[in-house]
mmCIF file with all atom_site columns, C-alpha atoms in Angstrom:
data_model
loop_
_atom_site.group_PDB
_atom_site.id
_atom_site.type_symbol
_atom_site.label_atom_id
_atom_site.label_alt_id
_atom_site.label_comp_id
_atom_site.label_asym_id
_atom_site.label_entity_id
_atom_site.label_seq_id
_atom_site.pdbx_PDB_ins_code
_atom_site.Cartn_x
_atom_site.Cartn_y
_atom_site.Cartn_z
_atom_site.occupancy
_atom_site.B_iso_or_equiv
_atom_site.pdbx_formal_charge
_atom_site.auth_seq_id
_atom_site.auth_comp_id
_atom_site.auth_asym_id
_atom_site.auth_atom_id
_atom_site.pdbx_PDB_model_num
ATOM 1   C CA . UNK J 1 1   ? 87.622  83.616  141.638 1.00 51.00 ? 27  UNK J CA 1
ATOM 2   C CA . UNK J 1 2   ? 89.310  85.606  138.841 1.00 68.00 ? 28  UNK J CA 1
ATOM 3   C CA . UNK J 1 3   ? 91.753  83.765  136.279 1.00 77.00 ? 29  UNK J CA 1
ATOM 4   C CA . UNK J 1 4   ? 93.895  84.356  133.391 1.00 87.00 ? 30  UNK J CA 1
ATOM 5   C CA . UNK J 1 5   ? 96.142  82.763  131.013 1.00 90.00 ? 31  UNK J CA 1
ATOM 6   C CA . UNK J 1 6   ? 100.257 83.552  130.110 1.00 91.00 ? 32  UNK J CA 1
ATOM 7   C CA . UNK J 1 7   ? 98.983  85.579  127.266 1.00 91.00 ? 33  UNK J CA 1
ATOM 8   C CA . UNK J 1 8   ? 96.534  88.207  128.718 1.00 93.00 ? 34  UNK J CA 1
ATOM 9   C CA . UNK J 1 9   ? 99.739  88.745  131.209 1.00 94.00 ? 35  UNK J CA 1
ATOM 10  C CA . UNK J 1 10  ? 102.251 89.706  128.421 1.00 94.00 ? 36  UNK J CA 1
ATOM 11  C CA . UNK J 1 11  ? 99.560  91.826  126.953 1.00 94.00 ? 37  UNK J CA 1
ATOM 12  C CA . UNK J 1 12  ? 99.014  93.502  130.412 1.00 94.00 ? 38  UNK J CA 1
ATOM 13  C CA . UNK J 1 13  ? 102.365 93.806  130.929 1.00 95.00 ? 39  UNK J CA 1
ATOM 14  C CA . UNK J 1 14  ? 103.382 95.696  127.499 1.00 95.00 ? 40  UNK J CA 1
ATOM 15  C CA . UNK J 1 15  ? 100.638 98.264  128.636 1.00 95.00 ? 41  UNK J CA 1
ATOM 16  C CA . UNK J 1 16  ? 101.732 98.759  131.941 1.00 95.00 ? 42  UNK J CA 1
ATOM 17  C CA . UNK J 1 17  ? 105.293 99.088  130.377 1.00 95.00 ? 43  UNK J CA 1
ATOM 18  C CA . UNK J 1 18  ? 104.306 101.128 127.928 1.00 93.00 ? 44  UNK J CA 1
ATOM 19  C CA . UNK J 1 19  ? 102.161 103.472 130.005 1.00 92.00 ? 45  UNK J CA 1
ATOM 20  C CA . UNK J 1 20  ? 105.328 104.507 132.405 1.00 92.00 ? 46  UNK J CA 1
ATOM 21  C CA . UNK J 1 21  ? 107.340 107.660 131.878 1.00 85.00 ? 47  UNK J CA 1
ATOM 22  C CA . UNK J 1 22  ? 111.242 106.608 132.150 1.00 86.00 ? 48  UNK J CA 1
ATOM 23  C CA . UNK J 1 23  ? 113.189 108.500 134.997 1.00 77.00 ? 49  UNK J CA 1
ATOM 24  C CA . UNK J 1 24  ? 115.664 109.548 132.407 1.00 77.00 ? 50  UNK J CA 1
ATOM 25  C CA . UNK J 1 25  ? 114.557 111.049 128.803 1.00 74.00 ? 51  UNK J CA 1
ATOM 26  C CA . UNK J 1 26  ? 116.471 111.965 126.037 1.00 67.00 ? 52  UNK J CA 1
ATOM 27  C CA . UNK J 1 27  ? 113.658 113.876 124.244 1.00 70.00 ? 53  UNK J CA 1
ATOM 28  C CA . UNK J 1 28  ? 109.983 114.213 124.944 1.00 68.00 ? 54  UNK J CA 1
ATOM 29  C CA . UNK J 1 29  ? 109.198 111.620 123.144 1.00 71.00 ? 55  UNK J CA 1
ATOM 30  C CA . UNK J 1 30  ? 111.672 108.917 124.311 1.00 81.00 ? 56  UNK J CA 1
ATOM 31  C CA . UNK J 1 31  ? 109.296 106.508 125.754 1.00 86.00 ? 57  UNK J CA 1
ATOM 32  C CA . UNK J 1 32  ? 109.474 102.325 126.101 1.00 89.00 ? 58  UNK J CA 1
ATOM 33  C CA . UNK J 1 33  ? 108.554 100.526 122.498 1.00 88.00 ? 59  UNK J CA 1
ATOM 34  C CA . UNK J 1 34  ? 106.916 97.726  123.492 1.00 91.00 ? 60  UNK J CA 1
ATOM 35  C CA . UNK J 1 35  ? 106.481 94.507  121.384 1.00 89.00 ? 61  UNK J CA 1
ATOM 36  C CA . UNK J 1 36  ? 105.205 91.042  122.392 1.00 92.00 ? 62  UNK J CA 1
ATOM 37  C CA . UNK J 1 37  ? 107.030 88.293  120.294 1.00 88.00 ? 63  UNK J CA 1
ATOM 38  C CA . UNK J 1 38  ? 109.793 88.370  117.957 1.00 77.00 ? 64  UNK J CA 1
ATOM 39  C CA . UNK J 1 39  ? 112.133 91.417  117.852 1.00 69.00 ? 65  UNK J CA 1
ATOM 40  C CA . UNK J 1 40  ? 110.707 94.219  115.301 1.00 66.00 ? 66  UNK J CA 1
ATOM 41  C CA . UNK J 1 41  ? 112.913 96.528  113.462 1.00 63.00 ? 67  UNK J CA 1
ATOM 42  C CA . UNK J 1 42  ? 112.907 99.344  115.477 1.00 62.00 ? 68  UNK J CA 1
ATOM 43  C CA . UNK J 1 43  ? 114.581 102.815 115.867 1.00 63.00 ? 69  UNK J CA 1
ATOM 44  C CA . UNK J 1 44  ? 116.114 104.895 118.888 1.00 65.00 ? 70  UNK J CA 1
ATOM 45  C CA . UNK J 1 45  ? 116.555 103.550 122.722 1.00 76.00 ? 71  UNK J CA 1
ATOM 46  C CA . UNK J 1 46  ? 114.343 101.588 124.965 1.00 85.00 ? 72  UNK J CA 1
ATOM 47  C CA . UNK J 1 47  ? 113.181 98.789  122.995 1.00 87.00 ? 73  UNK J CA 1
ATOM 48  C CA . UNK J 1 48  ? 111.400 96.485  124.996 1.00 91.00 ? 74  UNK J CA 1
ATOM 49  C CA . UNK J 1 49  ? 110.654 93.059  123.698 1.00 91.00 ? 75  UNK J CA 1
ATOM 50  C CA . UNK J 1 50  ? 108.639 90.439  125.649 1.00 94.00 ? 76  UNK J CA 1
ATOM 51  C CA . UNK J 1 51  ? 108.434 86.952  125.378 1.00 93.00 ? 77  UNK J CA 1
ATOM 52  C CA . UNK J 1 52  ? 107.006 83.843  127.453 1.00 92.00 ? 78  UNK J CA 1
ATOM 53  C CA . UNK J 1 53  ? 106.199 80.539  128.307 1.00 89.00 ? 79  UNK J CA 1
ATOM 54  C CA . UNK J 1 54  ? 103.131 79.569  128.288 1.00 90.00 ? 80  UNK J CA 1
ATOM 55  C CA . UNK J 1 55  ? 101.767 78.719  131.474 1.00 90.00 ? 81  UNK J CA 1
ATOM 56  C CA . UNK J 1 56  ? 101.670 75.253  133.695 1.00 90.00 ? 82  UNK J CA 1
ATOM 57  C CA . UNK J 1 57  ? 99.913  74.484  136.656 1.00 89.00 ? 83  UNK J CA 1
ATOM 58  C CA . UNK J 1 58  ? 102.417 73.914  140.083 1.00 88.00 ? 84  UNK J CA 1
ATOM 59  C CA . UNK J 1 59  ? 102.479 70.891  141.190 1.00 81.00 ? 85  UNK J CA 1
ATOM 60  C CA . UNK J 1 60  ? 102.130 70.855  144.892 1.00 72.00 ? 86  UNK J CA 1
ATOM 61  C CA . UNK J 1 61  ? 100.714 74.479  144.858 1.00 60.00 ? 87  UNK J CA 1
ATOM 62  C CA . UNK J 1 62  ? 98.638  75.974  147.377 1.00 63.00 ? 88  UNK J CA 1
ATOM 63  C CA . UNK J 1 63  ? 95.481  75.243  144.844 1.00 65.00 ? 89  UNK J CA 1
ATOM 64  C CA . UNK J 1 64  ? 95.229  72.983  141.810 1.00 68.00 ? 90  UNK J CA 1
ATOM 65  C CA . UNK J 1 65  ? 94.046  76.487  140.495 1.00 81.00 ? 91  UNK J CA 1
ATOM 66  C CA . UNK J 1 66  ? 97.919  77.990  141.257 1.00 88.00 ? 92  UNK J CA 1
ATOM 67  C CA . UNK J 1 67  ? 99.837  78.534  137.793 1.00 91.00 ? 93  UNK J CA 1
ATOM 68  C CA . UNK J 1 68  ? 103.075 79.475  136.929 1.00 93.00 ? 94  UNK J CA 1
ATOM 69  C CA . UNK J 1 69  ? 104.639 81.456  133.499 1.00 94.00 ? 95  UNK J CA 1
ATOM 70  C CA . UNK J 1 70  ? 108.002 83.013  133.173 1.00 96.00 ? 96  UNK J CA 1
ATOM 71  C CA . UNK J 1 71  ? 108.570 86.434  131.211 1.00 96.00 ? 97  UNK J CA 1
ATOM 72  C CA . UNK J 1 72  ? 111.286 87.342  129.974 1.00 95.00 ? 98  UNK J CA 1
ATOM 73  C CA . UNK J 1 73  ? 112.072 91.366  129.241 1.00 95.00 ? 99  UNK J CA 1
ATOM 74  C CA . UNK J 1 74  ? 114.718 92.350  126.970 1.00 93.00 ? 100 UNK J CA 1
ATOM 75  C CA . UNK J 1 75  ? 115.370 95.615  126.807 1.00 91.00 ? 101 UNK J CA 1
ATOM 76  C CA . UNK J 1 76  ? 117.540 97.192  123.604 1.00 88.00 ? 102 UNK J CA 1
ATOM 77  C CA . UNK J 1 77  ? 120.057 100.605 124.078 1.00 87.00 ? 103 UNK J CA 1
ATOM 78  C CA . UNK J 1 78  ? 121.824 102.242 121.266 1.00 85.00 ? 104 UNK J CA 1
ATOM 79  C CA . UNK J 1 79  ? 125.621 102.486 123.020 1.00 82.00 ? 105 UNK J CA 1
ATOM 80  C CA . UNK J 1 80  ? 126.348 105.965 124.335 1.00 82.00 ? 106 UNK J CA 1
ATOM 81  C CA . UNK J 1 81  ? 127.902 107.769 127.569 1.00 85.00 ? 107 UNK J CA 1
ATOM 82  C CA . UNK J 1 82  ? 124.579 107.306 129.821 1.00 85.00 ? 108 UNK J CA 1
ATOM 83  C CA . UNK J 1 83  ? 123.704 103.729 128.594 1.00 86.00 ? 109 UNK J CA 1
ATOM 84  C CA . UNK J 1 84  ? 124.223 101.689 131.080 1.00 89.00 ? 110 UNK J CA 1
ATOM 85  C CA . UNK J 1 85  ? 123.138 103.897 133.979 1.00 90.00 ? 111 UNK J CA 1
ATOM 86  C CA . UNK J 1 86  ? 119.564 103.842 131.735 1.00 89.00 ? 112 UNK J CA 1
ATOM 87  C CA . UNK J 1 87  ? 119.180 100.339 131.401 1.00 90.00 ? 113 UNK J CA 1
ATOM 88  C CA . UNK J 1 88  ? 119.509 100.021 135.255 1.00 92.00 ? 114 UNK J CA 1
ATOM 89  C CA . UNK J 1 89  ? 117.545 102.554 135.492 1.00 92.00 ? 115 UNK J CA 1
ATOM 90  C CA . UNK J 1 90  ? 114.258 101.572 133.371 1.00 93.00 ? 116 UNK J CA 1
ATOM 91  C CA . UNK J 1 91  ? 115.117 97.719  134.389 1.00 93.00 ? 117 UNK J CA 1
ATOM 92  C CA . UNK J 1 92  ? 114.413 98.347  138.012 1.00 94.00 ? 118 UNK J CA 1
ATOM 93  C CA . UNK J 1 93  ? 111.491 100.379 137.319 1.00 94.00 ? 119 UNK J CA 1
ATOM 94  C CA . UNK J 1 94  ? 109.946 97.691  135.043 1.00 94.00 ? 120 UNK J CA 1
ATOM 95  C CA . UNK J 1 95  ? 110.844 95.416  137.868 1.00 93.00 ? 121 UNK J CA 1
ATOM 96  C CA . UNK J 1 96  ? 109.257 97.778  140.044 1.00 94.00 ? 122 UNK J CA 1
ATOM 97  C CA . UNK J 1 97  ? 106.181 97.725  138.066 1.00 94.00 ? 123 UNK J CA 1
ATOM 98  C CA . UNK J 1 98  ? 105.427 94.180  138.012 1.00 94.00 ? 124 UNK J CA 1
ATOM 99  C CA . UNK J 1 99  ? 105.772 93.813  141.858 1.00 94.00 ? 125 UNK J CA 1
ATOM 100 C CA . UNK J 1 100 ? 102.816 96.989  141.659 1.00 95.00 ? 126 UNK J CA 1
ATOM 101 C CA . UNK J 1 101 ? 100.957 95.455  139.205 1.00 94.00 ? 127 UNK J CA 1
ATOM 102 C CA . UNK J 1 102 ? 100.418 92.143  141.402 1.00 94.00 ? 128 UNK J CA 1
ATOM 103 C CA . UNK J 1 103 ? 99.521  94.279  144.485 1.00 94.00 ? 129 UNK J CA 1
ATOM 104 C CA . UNK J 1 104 ? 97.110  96.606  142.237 1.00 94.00 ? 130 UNK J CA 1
ATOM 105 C CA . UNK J 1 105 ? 92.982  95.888  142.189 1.00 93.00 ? 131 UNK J CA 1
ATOM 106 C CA . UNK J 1 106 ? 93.858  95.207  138.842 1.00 92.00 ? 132 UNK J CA 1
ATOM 107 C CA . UNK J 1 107 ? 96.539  92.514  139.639 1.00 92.00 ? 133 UNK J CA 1
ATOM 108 C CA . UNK J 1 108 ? 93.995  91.084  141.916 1.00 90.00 ? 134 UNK J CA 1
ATOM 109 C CA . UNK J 1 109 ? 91.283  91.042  139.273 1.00 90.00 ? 135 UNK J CA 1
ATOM 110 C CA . UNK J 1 110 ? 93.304  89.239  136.718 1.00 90.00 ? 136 UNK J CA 1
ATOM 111 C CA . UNK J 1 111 ? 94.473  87.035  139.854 1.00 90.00 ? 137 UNK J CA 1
ATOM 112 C CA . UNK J 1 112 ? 97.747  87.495  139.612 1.00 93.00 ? 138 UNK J CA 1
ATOM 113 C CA . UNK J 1 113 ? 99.759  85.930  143.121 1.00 93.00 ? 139 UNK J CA 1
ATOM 114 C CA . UNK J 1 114 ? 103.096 86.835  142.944 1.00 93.00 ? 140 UNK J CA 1
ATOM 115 C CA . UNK J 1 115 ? 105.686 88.461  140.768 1.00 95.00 ? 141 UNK J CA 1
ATOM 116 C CA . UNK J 1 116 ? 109.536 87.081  141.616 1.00 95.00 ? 142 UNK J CA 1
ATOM 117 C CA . UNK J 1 117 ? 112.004 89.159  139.347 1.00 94.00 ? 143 UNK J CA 1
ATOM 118 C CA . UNK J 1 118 ? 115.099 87.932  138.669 1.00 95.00 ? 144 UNK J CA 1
ATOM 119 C CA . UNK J 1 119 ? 118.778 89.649  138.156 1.00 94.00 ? 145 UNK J CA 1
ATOM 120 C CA . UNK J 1 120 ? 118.662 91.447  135.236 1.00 93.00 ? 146 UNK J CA 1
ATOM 121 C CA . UNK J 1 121 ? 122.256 90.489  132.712 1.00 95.00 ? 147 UNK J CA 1
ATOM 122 C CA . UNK J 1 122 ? 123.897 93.211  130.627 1.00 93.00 ? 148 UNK J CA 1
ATOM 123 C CA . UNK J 1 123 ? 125.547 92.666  127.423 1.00 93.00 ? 149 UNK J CA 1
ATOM 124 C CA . UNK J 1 124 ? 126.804 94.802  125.041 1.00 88.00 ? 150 UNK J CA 1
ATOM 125 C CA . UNK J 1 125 ? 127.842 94.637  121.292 1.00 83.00 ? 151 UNK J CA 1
ATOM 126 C CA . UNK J 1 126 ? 127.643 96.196  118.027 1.00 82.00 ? 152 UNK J CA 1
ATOM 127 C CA . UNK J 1 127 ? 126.733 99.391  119.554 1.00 85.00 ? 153 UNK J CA 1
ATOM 128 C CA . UNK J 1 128 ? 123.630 98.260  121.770 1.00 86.00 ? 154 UNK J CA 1
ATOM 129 C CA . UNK J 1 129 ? 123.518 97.415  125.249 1.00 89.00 ? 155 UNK J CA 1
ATOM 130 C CA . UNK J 1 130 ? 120.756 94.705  125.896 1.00 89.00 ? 156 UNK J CA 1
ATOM 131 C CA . UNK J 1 131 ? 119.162 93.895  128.777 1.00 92.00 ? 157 UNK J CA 1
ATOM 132 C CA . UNK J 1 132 ? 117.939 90.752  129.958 1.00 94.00 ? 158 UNK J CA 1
ATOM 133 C CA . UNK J 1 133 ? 115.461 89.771  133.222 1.00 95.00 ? 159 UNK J CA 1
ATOM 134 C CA . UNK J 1 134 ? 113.299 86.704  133.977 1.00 96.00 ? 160 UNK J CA 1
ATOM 135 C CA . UNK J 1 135 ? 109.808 87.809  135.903 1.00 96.00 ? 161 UNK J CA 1
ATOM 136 C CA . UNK J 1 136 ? 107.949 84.347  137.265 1.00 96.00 ? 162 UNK J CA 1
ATOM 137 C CA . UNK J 1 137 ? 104.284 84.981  137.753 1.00 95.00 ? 163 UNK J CA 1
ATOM 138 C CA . UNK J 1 138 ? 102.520 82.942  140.253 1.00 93.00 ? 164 UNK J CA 1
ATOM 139 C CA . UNK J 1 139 ? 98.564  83.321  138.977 1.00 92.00 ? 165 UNK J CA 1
ATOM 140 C CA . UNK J 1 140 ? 95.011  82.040  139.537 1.00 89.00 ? 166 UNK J CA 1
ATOM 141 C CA . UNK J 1 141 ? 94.854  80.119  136.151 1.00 82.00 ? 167 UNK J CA 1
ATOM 142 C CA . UNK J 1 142 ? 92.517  77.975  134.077 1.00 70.00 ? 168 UNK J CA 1
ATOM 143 C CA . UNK J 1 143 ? 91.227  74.994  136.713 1.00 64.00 ? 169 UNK J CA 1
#
């Protein structure tokens, strides 16, 4: 039975993340910039910053092999007219992703269970519009 560990989800993730085109492009080249960690100096929209906890087993799970890790995506917009419609935009279709991901072969290889997304928040300040949403992973982990 496949396995895997908090980390080699948050690298997984920033590559699936990475890898999709977002509905809405300012330029060509206006893709997610994905970093696992602390917040890098970046510049232009759709910085994506991931973060987690490292995993625990569930108590009273379905197997003593059933773990549990919570991601949290942060997404960064410089403020302008078509802001906030983006950062719905790209937060439902990273949402979106991670519900594909766990029903992919590849999902199923890394034995990932479930993926239960949260409400995403929106702030703004400063001139930025951040986004904020919780994804729990349910996953075959270490036994």
């Amino acid at each position: 039975m496949a396995s895997t560990t908090s980390g080699e989800i948050l690298t997984t993730l920033k590559a699936r993340i990475e890898a999709l085109t977002p509905a809405v492009k300012a330029s060509p080249d206006d893709r997610y910039q994905v970093v696992v960690g602390l917040r890098a100096a970046f510049a232009g929209n759709r910085q994506v910053l991931l973060t987690a906890q490292p995993g625990r087993r569930i108590q009273g799970g379905r197997t003593c092999s059933d773990w549990e890790t919570v991601v949290l995506v942060e997404c960064w917009y410089l403020d302008h007219p078509d802001a906030y419609v983006n950062a719905c935009n790209d937060s439902e279709q990273i949402c979106n992703e991670s519900y594909d991901w766990v029903a992919s072969t590849e999902g199923e290889t890394l034995g990932l269970l479930r993926a239960e997304p949260d409400l995403a928040n929106i702030v703004g300040s400063d001139g930025e519009l951040q986004v904020s949403r919780s994804v729990r992973f349910v996953y075959r982990g270490l036994s």
